[in-house]
Short mmCIF file of C-alpha atoms in Angstrom, two decimals:
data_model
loop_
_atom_site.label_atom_id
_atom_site.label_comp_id
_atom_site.label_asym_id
_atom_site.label_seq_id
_atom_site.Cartn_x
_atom_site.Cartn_y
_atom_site.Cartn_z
CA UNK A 1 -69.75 31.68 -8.29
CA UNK A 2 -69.95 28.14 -6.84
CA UNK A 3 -66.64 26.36 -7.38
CA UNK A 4 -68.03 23.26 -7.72
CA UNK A 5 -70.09 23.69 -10.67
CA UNK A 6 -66.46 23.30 -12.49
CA UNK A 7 -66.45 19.75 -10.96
CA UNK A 8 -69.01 18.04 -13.36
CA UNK A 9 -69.33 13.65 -13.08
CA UNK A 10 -69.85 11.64 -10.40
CA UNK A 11 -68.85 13.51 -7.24
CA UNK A 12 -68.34 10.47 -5.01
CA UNK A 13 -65.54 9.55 -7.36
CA UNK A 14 -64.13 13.13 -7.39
CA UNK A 15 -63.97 12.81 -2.99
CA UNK A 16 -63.06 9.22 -2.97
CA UNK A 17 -59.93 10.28 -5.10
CA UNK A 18 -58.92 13.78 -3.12
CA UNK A 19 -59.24 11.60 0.27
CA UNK A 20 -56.84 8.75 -1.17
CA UNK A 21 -54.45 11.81 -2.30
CA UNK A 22 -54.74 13.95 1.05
CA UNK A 23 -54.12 10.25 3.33
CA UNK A 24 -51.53 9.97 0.37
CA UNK A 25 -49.43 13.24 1.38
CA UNK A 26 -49.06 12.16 5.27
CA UNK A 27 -48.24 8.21 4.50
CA UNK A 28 -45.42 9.25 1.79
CA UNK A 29 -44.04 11.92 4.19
CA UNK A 30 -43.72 9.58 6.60
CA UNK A 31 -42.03 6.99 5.09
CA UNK A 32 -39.55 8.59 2.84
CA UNK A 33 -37.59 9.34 6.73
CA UNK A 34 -35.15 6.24 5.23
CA UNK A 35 -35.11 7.52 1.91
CA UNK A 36 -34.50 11.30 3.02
CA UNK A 37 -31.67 10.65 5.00
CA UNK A 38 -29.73 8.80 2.20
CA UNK A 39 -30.19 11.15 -0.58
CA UNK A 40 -31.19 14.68 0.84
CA UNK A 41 -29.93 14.84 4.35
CA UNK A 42 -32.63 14.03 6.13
CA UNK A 43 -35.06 16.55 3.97
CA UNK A 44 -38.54 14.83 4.19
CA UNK A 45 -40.30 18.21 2.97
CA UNK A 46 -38.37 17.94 -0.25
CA UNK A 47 -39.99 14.40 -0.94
CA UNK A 48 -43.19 16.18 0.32
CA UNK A 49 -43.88 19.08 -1.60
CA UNK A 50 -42.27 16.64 -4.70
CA UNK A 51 -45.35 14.31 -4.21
CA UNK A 52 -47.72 17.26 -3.77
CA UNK A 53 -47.15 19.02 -6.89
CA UNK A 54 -47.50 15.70 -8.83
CA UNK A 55 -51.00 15.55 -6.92
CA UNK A 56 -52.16 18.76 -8.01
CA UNK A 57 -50.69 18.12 -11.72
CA UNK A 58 -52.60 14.95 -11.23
CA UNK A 59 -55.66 16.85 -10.29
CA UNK A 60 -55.15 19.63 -13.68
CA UNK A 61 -54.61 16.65 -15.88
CA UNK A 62 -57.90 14.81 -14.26
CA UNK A 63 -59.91 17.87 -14.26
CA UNK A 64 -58.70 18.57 -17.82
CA UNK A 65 -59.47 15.19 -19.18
CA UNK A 66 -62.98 14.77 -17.77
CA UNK A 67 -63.69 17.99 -20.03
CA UNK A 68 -63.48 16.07 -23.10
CA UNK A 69 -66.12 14.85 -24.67
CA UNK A 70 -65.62 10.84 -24.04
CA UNK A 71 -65.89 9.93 -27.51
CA UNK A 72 -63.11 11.36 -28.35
CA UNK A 73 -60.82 8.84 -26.95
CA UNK A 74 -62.21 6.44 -29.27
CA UNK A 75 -60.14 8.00 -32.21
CA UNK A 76 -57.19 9.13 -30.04
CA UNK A 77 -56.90 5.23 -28.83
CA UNK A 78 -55.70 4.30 -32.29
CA UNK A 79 -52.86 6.94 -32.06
CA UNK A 80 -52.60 6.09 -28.40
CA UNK A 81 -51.54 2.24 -29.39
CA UNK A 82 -49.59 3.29 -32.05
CA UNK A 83 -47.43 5.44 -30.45
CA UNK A 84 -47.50 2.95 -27.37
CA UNK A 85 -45.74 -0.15 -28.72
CA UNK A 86 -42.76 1.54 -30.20
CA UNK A 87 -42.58 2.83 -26.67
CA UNK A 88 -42.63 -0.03 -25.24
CA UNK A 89 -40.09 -1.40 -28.02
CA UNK A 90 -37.59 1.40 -26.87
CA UNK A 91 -38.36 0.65 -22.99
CA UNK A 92 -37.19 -2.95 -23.65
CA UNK A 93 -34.16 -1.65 -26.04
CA UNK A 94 -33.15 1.42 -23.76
CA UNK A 95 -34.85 1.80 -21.17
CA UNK A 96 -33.62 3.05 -17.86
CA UNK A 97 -33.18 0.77 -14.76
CA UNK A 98 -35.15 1.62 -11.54
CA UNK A 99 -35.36 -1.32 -8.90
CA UNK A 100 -33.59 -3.68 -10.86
CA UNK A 101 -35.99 -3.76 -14.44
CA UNK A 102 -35.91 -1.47 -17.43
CA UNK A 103 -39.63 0.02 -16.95
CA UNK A 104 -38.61 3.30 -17.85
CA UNK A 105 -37.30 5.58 -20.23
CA UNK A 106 -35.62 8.46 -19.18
CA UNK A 107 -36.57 12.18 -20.72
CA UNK A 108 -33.90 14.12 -21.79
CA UNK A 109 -32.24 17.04 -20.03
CA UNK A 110 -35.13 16.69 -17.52
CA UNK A 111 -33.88 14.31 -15.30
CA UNK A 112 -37.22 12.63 -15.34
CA UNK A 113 -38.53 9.20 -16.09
CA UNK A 114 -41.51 7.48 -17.65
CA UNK A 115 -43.38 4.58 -17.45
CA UNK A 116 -44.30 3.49 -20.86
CA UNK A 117 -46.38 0.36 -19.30
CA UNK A 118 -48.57 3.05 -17.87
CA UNK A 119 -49.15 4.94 -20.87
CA UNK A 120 -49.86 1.46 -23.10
CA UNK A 121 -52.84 0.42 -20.43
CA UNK A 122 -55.03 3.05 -20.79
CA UNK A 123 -54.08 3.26 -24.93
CA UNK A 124 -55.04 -0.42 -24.86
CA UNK A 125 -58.44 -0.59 -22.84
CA UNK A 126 -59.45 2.66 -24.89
CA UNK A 127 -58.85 0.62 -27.88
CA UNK A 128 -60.46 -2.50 -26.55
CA UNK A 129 -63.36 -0.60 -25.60
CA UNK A 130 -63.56 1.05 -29.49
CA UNK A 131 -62.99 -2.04 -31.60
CA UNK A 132 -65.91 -3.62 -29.67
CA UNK A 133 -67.95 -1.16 -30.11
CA UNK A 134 -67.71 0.18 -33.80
CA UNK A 135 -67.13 -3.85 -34.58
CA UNK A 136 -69.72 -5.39 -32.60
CA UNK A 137 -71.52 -7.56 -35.57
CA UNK A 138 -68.10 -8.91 -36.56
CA UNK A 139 -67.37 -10.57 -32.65
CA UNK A 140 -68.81 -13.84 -33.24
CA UNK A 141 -66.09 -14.98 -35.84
CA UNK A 142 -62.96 -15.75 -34.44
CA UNK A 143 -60.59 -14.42 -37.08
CA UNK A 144 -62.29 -11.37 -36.53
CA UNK A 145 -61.56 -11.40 -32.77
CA UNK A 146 -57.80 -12.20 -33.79
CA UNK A 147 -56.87 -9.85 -35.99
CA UNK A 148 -58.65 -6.74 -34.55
CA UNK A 149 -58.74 -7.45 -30.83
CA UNK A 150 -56.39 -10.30 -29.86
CA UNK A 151 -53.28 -9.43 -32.02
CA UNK A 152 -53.28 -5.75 -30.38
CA UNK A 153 -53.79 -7.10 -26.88
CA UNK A 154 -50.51 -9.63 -27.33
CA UNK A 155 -48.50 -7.04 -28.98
CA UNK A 156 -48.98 -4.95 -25.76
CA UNK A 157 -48.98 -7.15 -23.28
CA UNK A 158 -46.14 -9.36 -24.80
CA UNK A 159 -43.57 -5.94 -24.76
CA UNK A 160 -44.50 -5.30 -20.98
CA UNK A 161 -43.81 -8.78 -20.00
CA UNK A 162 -39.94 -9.24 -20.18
CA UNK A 163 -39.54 -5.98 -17.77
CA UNK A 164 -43.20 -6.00 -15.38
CA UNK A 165 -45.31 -9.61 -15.80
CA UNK A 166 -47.36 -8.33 -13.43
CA UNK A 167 -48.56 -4.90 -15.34
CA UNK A 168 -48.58 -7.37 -18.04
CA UNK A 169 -50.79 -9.92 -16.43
CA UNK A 170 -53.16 -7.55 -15.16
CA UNK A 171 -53.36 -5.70 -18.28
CA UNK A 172 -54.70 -8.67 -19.90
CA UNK A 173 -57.10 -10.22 -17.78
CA UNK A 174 -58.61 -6.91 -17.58
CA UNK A 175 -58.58 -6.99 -21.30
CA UNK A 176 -60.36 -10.20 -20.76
CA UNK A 177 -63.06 -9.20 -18.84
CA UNK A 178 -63.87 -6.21 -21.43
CA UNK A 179 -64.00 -8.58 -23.80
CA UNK A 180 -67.13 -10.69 -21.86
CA UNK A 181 -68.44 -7.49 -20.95
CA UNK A 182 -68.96 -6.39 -24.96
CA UNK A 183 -70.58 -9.78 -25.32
CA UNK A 184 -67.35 -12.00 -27.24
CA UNK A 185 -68.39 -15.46 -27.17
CA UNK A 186 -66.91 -17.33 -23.99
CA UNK A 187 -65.56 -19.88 -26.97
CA UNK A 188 -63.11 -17.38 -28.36
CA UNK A 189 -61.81 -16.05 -25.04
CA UNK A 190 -60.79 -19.01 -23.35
CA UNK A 191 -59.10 -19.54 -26.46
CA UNK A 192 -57.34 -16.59 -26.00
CA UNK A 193 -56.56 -17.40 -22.55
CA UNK A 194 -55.39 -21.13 -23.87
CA UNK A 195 -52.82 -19.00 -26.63
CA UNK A 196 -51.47 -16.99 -24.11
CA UNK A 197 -50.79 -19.62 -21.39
CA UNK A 198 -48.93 -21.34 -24.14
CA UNK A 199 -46.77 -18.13 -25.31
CA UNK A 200 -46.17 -18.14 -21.69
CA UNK A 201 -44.97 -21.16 -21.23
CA UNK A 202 -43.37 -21.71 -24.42
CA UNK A 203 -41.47 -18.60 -23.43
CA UNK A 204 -40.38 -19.64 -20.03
CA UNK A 205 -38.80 -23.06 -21.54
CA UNK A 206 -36.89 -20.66 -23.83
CA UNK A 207 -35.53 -18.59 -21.33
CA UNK A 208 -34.57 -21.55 -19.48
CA UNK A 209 -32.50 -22.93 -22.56
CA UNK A 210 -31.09 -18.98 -23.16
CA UNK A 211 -30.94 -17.49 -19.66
CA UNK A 212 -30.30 -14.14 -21.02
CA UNK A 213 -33.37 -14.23 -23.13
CA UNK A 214 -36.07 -12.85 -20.19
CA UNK A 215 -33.60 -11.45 -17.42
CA UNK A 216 -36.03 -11.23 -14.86
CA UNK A 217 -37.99 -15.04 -14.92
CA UNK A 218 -35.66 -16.16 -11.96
CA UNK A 219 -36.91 -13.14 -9.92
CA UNK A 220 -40.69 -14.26 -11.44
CA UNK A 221 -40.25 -17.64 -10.42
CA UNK A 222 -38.13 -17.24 -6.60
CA UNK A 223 -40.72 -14.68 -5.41
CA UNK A 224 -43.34 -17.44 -6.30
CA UNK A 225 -41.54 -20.31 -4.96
CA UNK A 226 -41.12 -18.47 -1.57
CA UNK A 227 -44.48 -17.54 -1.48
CA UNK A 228 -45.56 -20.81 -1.63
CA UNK A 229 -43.07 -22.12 0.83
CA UNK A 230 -44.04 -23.36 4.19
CA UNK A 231 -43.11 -20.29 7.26
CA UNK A 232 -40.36 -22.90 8.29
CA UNK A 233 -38.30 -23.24 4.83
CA UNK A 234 -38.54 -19.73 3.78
CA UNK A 235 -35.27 -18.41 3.04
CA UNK A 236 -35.49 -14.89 5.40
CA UNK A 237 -32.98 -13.39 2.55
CA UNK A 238 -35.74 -13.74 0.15
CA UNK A 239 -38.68 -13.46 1.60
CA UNK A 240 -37.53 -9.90 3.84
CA UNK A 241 -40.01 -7.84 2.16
CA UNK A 242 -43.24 -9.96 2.76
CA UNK A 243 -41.45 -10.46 6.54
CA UNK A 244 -41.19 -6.70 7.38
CA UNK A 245 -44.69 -6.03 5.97
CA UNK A 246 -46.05 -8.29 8.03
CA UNK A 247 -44.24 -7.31 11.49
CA UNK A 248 -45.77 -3.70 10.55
CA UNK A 249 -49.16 -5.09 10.02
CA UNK A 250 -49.42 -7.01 13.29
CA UNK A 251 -47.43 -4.09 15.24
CA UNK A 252 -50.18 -1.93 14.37
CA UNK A 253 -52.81 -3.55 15.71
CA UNK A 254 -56.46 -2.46 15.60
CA UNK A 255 -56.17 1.42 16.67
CA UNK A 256 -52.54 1.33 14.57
CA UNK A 257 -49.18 3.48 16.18
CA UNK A 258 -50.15 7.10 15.56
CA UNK A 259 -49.11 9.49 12.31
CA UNK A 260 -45.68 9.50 11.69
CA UNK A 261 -44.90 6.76 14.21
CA UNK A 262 -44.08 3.89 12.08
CA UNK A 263 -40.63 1.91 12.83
CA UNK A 264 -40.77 -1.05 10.06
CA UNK A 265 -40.02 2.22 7.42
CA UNK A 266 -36.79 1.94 8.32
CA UNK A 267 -36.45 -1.71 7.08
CA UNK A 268 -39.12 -1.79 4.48
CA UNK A 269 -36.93 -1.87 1.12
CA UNK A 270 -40.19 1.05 -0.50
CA UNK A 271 -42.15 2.01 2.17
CA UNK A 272 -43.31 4.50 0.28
CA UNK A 273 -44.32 2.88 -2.77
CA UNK A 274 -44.99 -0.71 -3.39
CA UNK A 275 -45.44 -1.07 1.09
CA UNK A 276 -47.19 1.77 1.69
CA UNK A 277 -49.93 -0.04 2.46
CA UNK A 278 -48.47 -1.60 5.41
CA UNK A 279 -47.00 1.66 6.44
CA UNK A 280 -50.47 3.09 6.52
CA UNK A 281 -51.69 -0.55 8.95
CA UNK A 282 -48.99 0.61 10.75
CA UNK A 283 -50.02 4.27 11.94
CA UNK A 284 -53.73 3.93 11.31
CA UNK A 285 -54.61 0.59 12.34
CA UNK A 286 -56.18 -2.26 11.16
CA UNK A 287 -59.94 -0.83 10.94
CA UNK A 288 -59.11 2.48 9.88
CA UNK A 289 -56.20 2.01 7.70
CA UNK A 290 -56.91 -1.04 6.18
CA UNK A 291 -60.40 -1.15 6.18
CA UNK A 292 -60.87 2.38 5.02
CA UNK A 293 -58.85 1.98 2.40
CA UNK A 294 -60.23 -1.14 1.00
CA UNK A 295 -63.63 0.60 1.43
CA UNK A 296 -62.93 3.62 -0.24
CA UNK A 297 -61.42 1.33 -3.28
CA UNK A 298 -64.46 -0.74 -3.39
CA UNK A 299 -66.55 2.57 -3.60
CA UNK A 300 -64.61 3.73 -6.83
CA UNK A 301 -65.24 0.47 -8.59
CA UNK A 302 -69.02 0.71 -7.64
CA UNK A 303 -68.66 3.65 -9.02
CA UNK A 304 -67.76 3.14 -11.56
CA UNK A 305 -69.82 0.23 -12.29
CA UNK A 306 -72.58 2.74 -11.97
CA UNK A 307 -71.04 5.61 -14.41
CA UNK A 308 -70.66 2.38 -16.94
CA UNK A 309 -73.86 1.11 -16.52
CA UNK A 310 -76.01 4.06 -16.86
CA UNK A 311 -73.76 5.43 -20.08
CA UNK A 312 -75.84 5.25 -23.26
CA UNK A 313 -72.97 4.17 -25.45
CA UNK A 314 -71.12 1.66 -26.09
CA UNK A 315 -67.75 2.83 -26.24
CA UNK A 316 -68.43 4.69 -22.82
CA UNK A 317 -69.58 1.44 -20.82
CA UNK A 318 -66.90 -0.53 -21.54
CA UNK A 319 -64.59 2.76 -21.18
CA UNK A 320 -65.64 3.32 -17.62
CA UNK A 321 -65.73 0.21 -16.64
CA UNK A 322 -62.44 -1.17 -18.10
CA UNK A 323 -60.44 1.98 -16.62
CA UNK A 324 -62.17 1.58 -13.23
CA UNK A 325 -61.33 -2.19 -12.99
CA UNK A 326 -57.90 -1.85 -13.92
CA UNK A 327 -57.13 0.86 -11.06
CA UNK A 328 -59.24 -0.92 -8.23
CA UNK A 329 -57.98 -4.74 -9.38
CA UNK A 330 -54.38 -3.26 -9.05
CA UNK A 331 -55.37 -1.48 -5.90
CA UNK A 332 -56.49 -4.92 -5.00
CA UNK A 333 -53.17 -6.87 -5.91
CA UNK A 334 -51.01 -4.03 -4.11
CA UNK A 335 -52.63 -4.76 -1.03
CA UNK A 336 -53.08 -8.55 -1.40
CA UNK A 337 -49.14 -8.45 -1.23
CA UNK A 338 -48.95 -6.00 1.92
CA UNK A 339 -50.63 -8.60 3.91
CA UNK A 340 -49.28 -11.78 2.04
CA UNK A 341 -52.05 -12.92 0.40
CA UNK A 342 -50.22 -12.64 -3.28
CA UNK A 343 -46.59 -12.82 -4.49
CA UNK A 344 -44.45 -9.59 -4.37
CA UNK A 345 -45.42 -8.02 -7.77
CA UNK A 346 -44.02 -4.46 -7.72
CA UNK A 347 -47.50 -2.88 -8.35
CA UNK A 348 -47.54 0.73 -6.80
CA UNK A 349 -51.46 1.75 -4.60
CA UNK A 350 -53.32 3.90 -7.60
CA UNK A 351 -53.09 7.74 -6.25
CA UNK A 352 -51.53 6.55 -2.03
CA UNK A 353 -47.80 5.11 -3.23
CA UNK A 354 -45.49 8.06 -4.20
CA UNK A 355 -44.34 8.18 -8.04
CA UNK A 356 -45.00 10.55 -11.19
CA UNK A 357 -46.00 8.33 -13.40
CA UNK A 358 -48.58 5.98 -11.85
CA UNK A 359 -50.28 9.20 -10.07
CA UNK A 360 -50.34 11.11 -13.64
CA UNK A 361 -52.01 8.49 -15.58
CA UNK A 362 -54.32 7.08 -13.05
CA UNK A 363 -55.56 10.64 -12.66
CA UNK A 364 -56.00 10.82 -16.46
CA UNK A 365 -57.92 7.03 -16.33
CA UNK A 366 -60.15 8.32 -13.82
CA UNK A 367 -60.93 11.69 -15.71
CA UNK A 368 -62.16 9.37 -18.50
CA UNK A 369 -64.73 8.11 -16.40
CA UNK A 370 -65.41 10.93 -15.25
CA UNK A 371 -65.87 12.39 -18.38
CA UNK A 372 -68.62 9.47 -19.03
CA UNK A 373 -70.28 10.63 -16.27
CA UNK A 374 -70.16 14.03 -16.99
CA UNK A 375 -71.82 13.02 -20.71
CA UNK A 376 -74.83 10.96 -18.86
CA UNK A 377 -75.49 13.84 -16.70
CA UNK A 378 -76.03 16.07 -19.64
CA UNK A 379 -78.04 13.83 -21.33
CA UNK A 380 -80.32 13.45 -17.42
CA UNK A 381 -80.47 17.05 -17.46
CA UNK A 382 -81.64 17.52 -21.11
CA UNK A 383 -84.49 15.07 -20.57
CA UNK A 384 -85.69 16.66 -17.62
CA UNK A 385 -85.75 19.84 -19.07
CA UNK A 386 -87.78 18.42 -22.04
CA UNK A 387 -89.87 16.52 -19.64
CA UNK A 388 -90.68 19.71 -17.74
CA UNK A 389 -91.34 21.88 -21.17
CA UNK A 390 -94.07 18.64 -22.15
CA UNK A 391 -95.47 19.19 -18.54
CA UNK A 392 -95.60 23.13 -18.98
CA UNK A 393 -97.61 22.71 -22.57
CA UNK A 394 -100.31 20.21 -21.28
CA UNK A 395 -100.36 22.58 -18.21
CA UNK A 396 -100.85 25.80 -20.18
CA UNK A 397 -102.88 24.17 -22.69
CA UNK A 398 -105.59 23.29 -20.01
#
């Protein structure tokens, strides 16, 4: 029996993600080193076959998602927001500090956490992608696009904001471009755009008057400030991260250092995670680490692009596309940041940076699309089959 044939969807998106997870085993084994030595004596294999079996759960939960029929999600997205935002409320309430902000909450007896954020994106675009689609007609009057698509998209992205603006951020300009996508009048998005700028900033002078109000807007605002900063007047204190990527970039070089022969690990604050990018410059070089990587990202959004634009519904065109967007843009972002092009965000490399939570669920956002695939494939097949059954009558019948 051919294994494969249990493998159904676009199989360019099926490689393009075991290729990011297999590079992904050898860049997080050798940049935990740091990390090994501090917690687990110097284990790396304990980090290693850690971040392997949340691959292959990765893998199960992709391979089990892309066997749903893809309109199901359009009724489990309105239980998937529902649950999300009390989620979120208890994240903000209770949830458990990792790298100085409360993005998690932390599952009993397990010793686990979760990423709530992660869990609200998908819920969100799924939504998005529903309301415009069993709504359509109603998108040209504005109240409409309030109640049943704006309102939703500023409850979520409003309770991710205080502990991750960027998630937030990027959350909602993806929302955004959905939105134009399913055809919402320019008119009542850059309104949108113009109400959120204003919560934004509305919000900021608040904090400013209450200081305890958003915790983390003096991190928001010194990593931009030092980003913008001239080489000469950065502060070296704050701007260490963005330094060290940098020296492991240009230490690199074209052909890069060799596997498992990075030095800036040692100094990178999470090599592993929100750096690995540079780690991977760093041992792989410049044309094969960084450009293969970008490359292999810009396949998966052409991707799918392609599984969007050939779906015959709705809901599964702005499904596919949404989900794919949202992993590649914050593929994009991650990387930006490596080679400081963007502000330090905290935005782990979809399925290459080591961490439960963003592997699961991008695994589970790409077996949607897959599962869109997998639906305009059946319907390909079925008309060939009829076209070849018309072919065999007119045949037979001369």
């Amino acid at each position: 029996m051919n294994i494969f044939s249990y493998f159904k969807g676009d199989r360019v998106i099926w490689m393009i993600v075991l290729l990011l997870s297999l590079l992904s085993l050898l860049a997080v084994y050798s940049s935990v080193v740091t990390l090994a030595y501090k917690h687990h004596s110097g284990d790396t294999e304990y980090y290693l076959f850690k971040h392997g079996k949340i691959i292959v759960l990765g893998f199960l939960l992709m391979w089990l998602t892309h066997r749903i029929k893809f309109t199901y999600f359009s009724r489990i997205s309105q239980i998937a927001l529902l649950i999300s935002i009390p989620l979120l409320l208890y994240t903000l309430v209770k949830g458990a500090n990792l790298n100085n902000a409360d993005r998690w909450i932390a599952i009993p007896g397990t010793g686990l956490t979760f990423q709530t954020s992660d869990f609200a994106k998908i819920a969100l675009i799924m939504y998005v992608a529903r309301i415009l689609t069993v709504k359509q007609m109603e998108m040209k009057e504005y109240k409409k696009v309030l109640i049943h698509v704006m309102l939703p998209i500023f409850a979520v992205c409003g309770l991710i904001l205080p502990a991750n603006f960027s998630t937030a951020a990027l959350l909602f300009t993806t929302c955004m471009i959905i939105l134009f996508i399913g055809r919402v009048p320019i008119m009542h998005i850059l309104k949108t755009i113009g109400m959120a700028i204003s919560g934004f900033s509305l919000l900021i002078a608040l904090s400013a008057a209450s200081p305890g109000l958003l915790p983390r807007v003096d991190t928001w605002k010194a990593r931009i400030v030092e980003f913008f900063k001239g080489e000469e007047k950065k502060d070296p204190n704050k701007s260490f991260q963005a330094n060290q990527s940098k020296i492991a970039i240009a230490t690199g070089g074209v052909v890069g250092k060799g596997i498992g022969h990075s030095t800036q690990r040692n100094f990178l604050p999470h090599p592993y995670s929100d750096f690995i990018f540079a780690i991977i410059i760093e041992e792989y070089g410049s044309v094969i680490g960084g450009g293969g990587i970008l490359l292999l990202y810009l396949i998966l959004l052409f991707r799918g692009i392609r599984v969007a634009s050939k779906s015959g519904k709705t809901f599964g065109t702005l499904l596919a596309f949404g989900l794919s967007f949202s992993l590649v843009f914050q593929a994009m972002i991650n990387m930006a940041v490596a080679v400081n092009l963007f502000p330090v965000t905290g935005q782990p490399l979809p399925f290459l940076s080591m961490g439960g939570t963003s592997i699961l669920f991008s695994s589970i956002a790409v077996g949607i699309v897959l599962s869109v695939s997998r639906a305009t494939e059946k319907e390909e097949e079925a008309a060939e089959k009829e076209t070849d059954e018309v072919k065999g009558g007119e045949f037979a019948t001369a």
